[in-house]
Coordinates of C-alpha atoms in Angstrom, one line a residue:
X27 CA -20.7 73.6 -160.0
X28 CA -24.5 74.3 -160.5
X29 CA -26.7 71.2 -160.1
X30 CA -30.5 71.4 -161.3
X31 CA -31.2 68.2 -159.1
X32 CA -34.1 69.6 -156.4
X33 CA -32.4 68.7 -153.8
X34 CA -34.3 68.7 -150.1
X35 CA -32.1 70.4 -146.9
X36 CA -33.6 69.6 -143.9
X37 CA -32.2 72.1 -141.5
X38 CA -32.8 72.6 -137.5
X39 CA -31.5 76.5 -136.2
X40 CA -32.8 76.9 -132.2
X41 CA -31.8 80.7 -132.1
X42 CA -31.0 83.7 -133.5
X43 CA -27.1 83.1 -134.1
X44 CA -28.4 80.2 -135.8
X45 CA -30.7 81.9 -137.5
X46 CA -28.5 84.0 -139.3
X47 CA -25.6 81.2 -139.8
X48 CA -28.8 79.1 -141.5
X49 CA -29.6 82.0 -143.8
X50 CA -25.6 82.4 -145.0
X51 CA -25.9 78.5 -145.6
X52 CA -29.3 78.6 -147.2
X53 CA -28.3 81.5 -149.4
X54 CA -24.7 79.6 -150.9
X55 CA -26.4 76.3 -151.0
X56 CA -29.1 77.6 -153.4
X57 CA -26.2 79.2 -155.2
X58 CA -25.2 75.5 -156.5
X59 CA -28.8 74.0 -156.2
X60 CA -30.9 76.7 -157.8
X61 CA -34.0 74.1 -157.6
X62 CA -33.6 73.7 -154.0
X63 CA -36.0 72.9 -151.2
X64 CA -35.4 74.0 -147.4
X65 CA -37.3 73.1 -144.6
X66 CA -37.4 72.3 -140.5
X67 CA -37.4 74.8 -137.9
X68 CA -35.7 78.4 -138.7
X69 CA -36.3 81.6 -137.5
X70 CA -37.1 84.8 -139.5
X71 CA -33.6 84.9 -141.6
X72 CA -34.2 81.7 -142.8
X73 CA -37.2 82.1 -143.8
X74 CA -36.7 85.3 -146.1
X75 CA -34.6 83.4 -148.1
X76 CA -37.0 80.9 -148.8
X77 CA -37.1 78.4 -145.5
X78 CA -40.3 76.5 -144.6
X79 CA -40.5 76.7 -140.6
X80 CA -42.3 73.8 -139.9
X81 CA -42.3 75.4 -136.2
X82 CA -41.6 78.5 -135.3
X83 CA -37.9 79.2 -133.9
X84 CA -39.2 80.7 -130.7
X85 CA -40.5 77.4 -129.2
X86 CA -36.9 76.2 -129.4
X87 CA -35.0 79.3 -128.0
X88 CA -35.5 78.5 -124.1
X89 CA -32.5 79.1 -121.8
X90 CA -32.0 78.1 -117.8
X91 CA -33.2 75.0 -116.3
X92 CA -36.3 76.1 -114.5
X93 CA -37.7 77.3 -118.3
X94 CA -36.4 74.0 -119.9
X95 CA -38.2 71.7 -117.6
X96 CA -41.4 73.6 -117.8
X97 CA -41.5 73.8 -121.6
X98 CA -39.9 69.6 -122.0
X99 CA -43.0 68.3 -122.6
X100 CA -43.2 70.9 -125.6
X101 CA -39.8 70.3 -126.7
X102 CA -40.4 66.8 -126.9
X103 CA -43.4 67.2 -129.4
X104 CA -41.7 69.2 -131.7
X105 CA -38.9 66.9 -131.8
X106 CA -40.9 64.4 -132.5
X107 CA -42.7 65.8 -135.0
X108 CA -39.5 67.0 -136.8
X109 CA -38.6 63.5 -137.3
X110 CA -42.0 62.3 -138.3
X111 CA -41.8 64.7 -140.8
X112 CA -38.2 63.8 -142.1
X113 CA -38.6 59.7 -142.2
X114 CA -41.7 60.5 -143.7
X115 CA -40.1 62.8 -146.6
X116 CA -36.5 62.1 -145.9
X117 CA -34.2 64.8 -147.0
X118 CA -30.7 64.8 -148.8
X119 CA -29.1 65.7 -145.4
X120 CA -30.2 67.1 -142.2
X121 CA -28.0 70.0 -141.0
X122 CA -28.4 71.0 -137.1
X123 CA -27.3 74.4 -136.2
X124 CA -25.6 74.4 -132.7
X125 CA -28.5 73.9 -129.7
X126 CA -26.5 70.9 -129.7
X127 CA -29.3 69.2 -126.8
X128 CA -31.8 69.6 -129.1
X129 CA -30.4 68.6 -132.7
X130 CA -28.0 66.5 -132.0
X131 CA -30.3 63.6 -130.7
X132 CA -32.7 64.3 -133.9
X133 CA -29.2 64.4 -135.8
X134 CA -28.5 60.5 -134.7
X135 CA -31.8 59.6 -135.5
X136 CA -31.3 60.2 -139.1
X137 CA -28.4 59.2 -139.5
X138 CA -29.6 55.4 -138.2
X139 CA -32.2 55.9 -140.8
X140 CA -29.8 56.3 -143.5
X141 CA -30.0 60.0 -143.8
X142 CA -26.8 61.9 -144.0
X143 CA -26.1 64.6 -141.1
X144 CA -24.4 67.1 -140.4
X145 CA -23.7 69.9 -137.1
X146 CA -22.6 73.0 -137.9
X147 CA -21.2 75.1 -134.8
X148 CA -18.9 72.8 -132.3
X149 CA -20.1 72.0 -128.7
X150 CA -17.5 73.2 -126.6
X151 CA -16.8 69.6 -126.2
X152 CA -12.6 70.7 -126.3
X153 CA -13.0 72.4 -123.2
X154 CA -15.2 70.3 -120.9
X155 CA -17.0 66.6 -120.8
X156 CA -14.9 65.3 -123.6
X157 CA -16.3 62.1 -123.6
X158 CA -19.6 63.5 -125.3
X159 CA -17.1 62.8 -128.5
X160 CA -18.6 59.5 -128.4
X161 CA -21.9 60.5 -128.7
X162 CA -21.1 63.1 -131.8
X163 CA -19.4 60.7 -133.7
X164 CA -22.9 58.5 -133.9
X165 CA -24.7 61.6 -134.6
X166 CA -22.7 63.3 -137.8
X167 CA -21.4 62.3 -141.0
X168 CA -19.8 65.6 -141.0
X169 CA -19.4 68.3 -137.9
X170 CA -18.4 71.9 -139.5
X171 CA -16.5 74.2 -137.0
X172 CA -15.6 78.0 -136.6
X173 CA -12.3 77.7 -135.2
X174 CA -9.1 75.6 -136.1
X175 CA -8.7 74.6 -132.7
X176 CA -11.8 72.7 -132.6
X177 CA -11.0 71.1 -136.1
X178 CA -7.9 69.9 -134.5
X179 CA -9.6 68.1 -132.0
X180 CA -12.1 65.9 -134.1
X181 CA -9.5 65.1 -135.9
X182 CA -7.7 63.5 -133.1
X183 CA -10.8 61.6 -132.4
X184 CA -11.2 60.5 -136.2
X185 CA -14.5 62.2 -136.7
X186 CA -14.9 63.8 -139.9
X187 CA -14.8 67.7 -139.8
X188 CA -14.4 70.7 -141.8
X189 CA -13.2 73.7 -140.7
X190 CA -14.9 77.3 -142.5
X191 CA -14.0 79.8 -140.1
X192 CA -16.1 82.5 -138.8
X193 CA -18.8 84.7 -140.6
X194 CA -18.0 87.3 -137.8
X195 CA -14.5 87.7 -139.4
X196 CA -16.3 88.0 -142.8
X197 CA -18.4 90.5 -141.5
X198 CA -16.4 92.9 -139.4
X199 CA -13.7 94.9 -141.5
X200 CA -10.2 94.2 -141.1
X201 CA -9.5 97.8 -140.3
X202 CA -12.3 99.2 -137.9
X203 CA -13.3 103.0 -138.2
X204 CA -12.7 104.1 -134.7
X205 CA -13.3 107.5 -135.4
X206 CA -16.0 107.5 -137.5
X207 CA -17.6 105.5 -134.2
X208 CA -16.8 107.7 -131.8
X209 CA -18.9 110.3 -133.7
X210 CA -22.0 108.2 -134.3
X211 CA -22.0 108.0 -131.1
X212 CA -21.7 111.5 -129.9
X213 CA -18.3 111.4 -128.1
X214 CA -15.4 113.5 -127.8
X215 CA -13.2 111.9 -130.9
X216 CA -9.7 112.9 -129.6
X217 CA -10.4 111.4 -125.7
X218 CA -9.7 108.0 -125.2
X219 CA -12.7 105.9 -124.5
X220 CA -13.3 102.6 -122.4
X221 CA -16.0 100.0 -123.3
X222 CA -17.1 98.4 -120.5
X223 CA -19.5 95.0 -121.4
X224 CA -20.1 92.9 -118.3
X225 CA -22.1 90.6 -120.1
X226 CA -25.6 90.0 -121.5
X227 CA -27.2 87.8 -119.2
X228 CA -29.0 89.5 -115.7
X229 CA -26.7 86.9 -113.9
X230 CA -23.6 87.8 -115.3
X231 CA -24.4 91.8 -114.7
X232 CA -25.4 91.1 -111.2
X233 CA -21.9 89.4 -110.7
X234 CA -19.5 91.6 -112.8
X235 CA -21.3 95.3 -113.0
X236 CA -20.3 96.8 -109.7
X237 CA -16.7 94.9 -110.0
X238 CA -16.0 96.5 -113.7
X239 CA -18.1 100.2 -112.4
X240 CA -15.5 100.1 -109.3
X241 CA -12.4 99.3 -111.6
X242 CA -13.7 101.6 -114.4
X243 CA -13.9 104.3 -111.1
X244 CA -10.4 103.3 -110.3
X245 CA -8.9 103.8 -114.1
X246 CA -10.8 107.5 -113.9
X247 CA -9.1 108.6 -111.2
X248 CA -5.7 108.1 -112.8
X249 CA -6.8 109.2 -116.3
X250 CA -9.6 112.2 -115.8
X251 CA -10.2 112.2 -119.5
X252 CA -11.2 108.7 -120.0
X253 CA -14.7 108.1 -121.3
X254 CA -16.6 105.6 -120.2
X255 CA -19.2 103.5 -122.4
X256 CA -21.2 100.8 -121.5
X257 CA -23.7 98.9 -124.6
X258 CA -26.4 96.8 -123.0
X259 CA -28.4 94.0 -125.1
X260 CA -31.8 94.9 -123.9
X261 CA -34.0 97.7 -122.4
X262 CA -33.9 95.3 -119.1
X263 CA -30.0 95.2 -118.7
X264 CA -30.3 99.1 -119.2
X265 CA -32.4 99.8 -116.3
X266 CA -30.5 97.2 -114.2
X267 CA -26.8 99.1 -115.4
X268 CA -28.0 102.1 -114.0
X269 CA -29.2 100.8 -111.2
X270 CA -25.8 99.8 -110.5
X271 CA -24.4 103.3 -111.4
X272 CA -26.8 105.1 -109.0
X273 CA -26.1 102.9 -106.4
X274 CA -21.9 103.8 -106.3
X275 CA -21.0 105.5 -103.2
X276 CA -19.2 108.4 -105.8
X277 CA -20.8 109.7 -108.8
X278 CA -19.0 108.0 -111.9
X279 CA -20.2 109.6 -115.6
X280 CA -20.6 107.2 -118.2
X281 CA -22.2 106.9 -121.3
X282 CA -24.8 104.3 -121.3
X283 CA -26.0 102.7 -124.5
X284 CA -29.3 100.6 -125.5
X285 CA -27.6 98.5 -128.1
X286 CA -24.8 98.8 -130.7
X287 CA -22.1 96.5 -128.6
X288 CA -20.0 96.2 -132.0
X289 CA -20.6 100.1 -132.5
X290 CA -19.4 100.8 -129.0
X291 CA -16.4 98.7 -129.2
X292 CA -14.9 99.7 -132.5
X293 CA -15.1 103.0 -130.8
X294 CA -12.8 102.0 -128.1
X295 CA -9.6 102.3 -127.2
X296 CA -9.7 99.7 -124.8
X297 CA -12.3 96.5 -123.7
X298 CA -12.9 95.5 -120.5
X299 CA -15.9 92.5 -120.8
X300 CA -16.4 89.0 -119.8
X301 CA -15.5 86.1 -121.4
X302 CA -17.4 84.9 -124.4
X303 CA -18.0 85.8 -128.2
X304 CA -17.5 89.3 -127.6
X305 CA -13.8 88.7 -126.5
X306 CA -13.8 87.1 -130.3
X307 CA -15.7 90.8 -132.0
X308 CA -12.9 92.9 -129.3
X309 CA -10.1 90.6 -131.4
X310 CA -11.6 90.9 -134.9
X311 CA -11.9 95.2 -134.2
X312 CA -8.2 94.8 -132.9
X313 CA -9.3 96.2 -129.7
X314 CA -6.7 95.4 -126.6
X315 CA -9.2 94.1 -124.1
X316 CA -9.2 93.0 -120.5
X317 CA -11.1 89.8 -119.7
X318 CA -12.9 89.7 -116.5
X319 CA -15.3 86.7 -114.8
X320 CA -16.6 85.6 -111.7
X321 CA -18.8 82.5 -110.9
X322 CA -20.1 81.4 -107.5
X323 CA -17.7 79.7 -105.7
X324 CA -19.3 76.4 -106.0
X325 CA -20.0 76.6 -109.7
X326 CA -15.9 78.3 -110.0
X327 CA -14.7 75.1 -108.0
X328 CA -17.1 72.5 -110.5
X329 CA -16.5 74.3 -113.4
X330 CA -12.3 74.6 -112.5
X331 CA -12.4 70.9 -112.8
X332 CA -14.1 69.9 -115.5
X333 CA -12.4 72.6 -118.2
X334 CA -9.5 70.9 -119.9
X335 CA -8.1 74.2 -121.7
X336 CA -5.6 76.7 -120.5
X337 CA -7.7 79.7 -121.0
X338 CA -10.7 81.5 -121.2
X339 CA -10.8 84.1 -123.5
X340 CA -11.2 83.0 -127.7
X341 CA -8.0 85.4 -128.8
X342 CA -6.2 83.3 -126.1
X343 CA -7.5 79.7 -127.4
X344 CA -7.5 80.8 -131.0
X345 CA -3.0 81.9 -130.5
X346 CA -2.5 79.1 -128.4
X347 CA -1.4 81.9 -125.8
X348 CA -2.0 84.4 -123.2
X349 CA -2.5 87.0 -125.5
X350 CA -5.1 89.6 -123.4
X351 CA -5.2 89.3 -119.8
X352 CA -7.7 86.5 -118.1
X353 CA -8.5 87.8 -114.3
X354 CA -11.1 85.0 -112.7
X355 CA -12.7 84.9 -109.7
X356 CA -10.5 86.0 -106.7
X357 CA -8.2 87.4 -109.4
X358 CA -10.9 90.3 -111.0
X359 CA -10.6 93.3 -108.3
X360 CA -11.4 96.3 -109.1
X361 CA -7.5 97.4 -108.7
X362 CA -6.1 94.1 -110.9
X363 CA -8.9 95.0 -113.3
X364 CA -7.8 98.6 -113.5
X365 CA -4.2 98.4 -113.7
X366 CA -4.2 95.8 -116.7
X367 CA -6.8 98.4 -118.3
X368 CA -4.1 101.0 -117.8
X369 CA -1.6 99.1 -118.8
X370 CA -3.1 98.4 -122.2
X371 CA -4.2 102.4 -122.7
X372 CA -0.4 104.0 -121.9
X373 CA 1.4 101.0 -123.8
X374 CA 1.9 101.7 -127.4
X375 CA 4.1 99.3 -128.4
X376 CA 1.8 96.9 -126.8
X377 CA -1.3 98.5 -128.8
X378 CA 0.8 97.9 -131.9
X379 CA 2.0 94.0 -131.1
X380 CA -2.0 92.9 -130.5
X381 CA -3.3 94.4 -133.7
X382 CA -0.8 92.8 -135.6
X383 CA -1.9 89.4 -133.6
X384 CA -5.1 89.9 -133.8
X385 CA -4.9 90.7 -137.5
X386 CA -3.4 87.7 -138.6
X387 CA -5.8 85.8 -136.4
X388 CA -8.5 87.6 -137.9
X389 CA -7.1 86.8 -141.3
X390 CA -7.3 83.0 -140.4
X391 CA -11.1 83.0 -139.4
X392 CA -11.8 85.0 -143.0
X393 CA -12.4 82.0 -144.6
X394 CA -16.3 83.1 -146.6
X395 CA -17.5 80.6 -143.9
X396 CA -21.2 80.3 -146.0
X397 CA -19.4 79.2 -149.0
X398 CA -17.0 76.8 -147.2
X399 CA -19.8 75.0 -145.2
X400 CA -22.0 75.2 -148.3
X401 CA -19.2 73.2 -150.5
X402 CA -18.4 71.1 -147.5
X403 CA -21.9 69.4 -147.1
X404 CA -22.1 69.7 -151.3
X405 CA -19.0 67.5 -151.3
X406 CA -20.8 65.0 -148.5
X407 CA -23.7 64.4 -151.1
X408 CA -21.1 63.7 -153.5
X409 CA -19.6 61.2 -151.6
X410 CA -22.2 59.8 -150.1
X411 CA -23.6 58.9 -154.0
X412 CA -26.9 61.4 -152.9

């Protein structure tokens, strides 16, 4: 239904995943509010379609302690002036885009001042200090998640919820073009190819890059005609990747690639990455993976006792089973690492029984997440009388 009421969304997006979630939303939301007014803090998404950044994005996206606490003083003005801005012009509703430290406290706040809220993108409150539930449900009227999962969990703790799926399933075909891929990016289309992603983040390369190199060295030597690819985010994680490579005691040839993670993966026969959203994009290309990770020992033995899920990996949390392999800490060796690669590139009926999982878990996250969340925080106004 198309209302001509001008309608105000305040919206807060503290990154670029945000970013573009906020300009999906924007986009269906003007779709029933033609007359529409948008404004907060967005990035450059956003602001094509028609956002007013009050500041820009970049002030928000800080990550790592040490940066936080040198930019807090900053981060504390702009919140402030976000919510001098709203009680002075309240909007209809005030939508926060995960960077759930920084909109969730500016969520409360309006919501104590009579303006409806909403949070789009679920902490990962399911897996670890669940008792932050407490402080959600006085922040939203509404909390919109990606996976089912988490929409189970909120409602188990009565606060309201809507589940829209994911706009990576919308996105990302349901049947990937492996070859078409494989030529894009210059390799041999009938040899089988390994992606290798040992994460975004300097850290996580420091920790993981030699571990998946040596398995990836191990798999090679059984199966001469494996290629090897690894994407990296950044021109930095390039330079420290090959730093990595040149530093192996035996010469290992691999394709290295500035870039196109998804491009690399579709091209794949098999994954072998650490845990995070890519395991979700490996799932939604229908790509068997292998999921690798390794912490400090102190932050393994914290971390080990404040998660409350079973697994790691999404495909794993999104079946409700083990799915692809999880090797943590002691577990990831180069060998363990290497035989479950293996494993997944000589198994055919294997191959077959994950894409027909990951397929039908891939159908439930196609759920035109932008229109879902857009008529979820329509129906809110509704019922809120707004």
């Amino acid at each position: 239904m198309i209302s001509q009421s001008k309608r105000t969304f305040g919206i807060i997006a503290g990154e670029a995943s945000g970013d573009i979630l906020g300009a999906g939303l924007i986009r269906s939301l003007r779709r029933r509010y033609p007359n529409a007014r948008f404004v907060g803090i967005g990035g450059e998404e956003m602001v094509a379609e028609g956002f007013h950044s009050l500041v820009p994005m970049e002030r928000l996206s800080v990550m790592g302690l040490v940066e936080v606490l040198g930019r807090i003083s900053e981060l504390f003005r702009i919140r402030a002036r976000l919510l001098d801005y709203f009680f002075t012009t309240p909007p209809d509703v005030v939508i926060g885009i995960d960077s759930p430290d920084f909109t969730l406290a500016i969520e409360r706040r309006c919501r104590e001042a009579g303006i409806p809220s909403v949070h789009y993108v679920s902490p990962s409150v399911w897996a670890w200090r669940q008792k932050r539930i407490f402080k959600i449900a006085k922040s939203v009227d509404l909390m919109l998640t990606l996976f089912p999962f988490e929409a189970r969990f909120y409602e188990e703790h009565q606060v309201p919820v809507a589940f829209v799926g994911h706009p990576l399933a919308d996105r990302i075909p349901m049947e990937p073009d492996t070859l078409a891929m494989r030529v894009s990016l210059g390799m041999n289309p009938e040899a089988p190819v390994l992606a290798v992603l040992p994460g975004s983040r300097a850290g996580e390369v420091e920790r993981l890059g030699t571990l998946f190199l040596e398995a990836s060295r191990w798999i090679q030597e059984k199966r001469p005609d494996l290629q090897l690819v690894i994407p990296c985010v950044n021109r930095e994680r390039e330079k420290q990747v090959r730093a990595l490579v040149d530093a192996l005691a035996v010469k290992l040839p691999v394709t290295i690639v500035r870039g196109r993670s998804r491009d690399v993966m579709a091209a794949s026969d098999v994954v072998l990455l650490a845990s995070g959203t890519a395991t979700l994009e490996a799932m939604l290309l229908k790509k068997p993976m292998v999921v690798g990770y390794r912490l400090s020992g102190f932050s393994y033995a914290l971390v080990s006792r404040l998660v409350k899920v079973p697994h790691v990996a999404l495909p794993n949390l999104l079946a409700r089973q083990p799915l692809v392999p999880e090797l943590l800490q002691d577990a990831a060796t180069p060998e363990s690492l290497g035989a479950a690669v293996l494993e997944r590139l000589e198994n055919t009926d294997e191959r077959v029984r994950l894409k027909g999982a990951f397929t039908e878990l891939h159908q439930t996250l196609r759920q035109d997440a932008d229109e879902k969340a857009a008529q979820a925080i329509s129906d809110l106004l509704e019922n809120t009388g707004r």
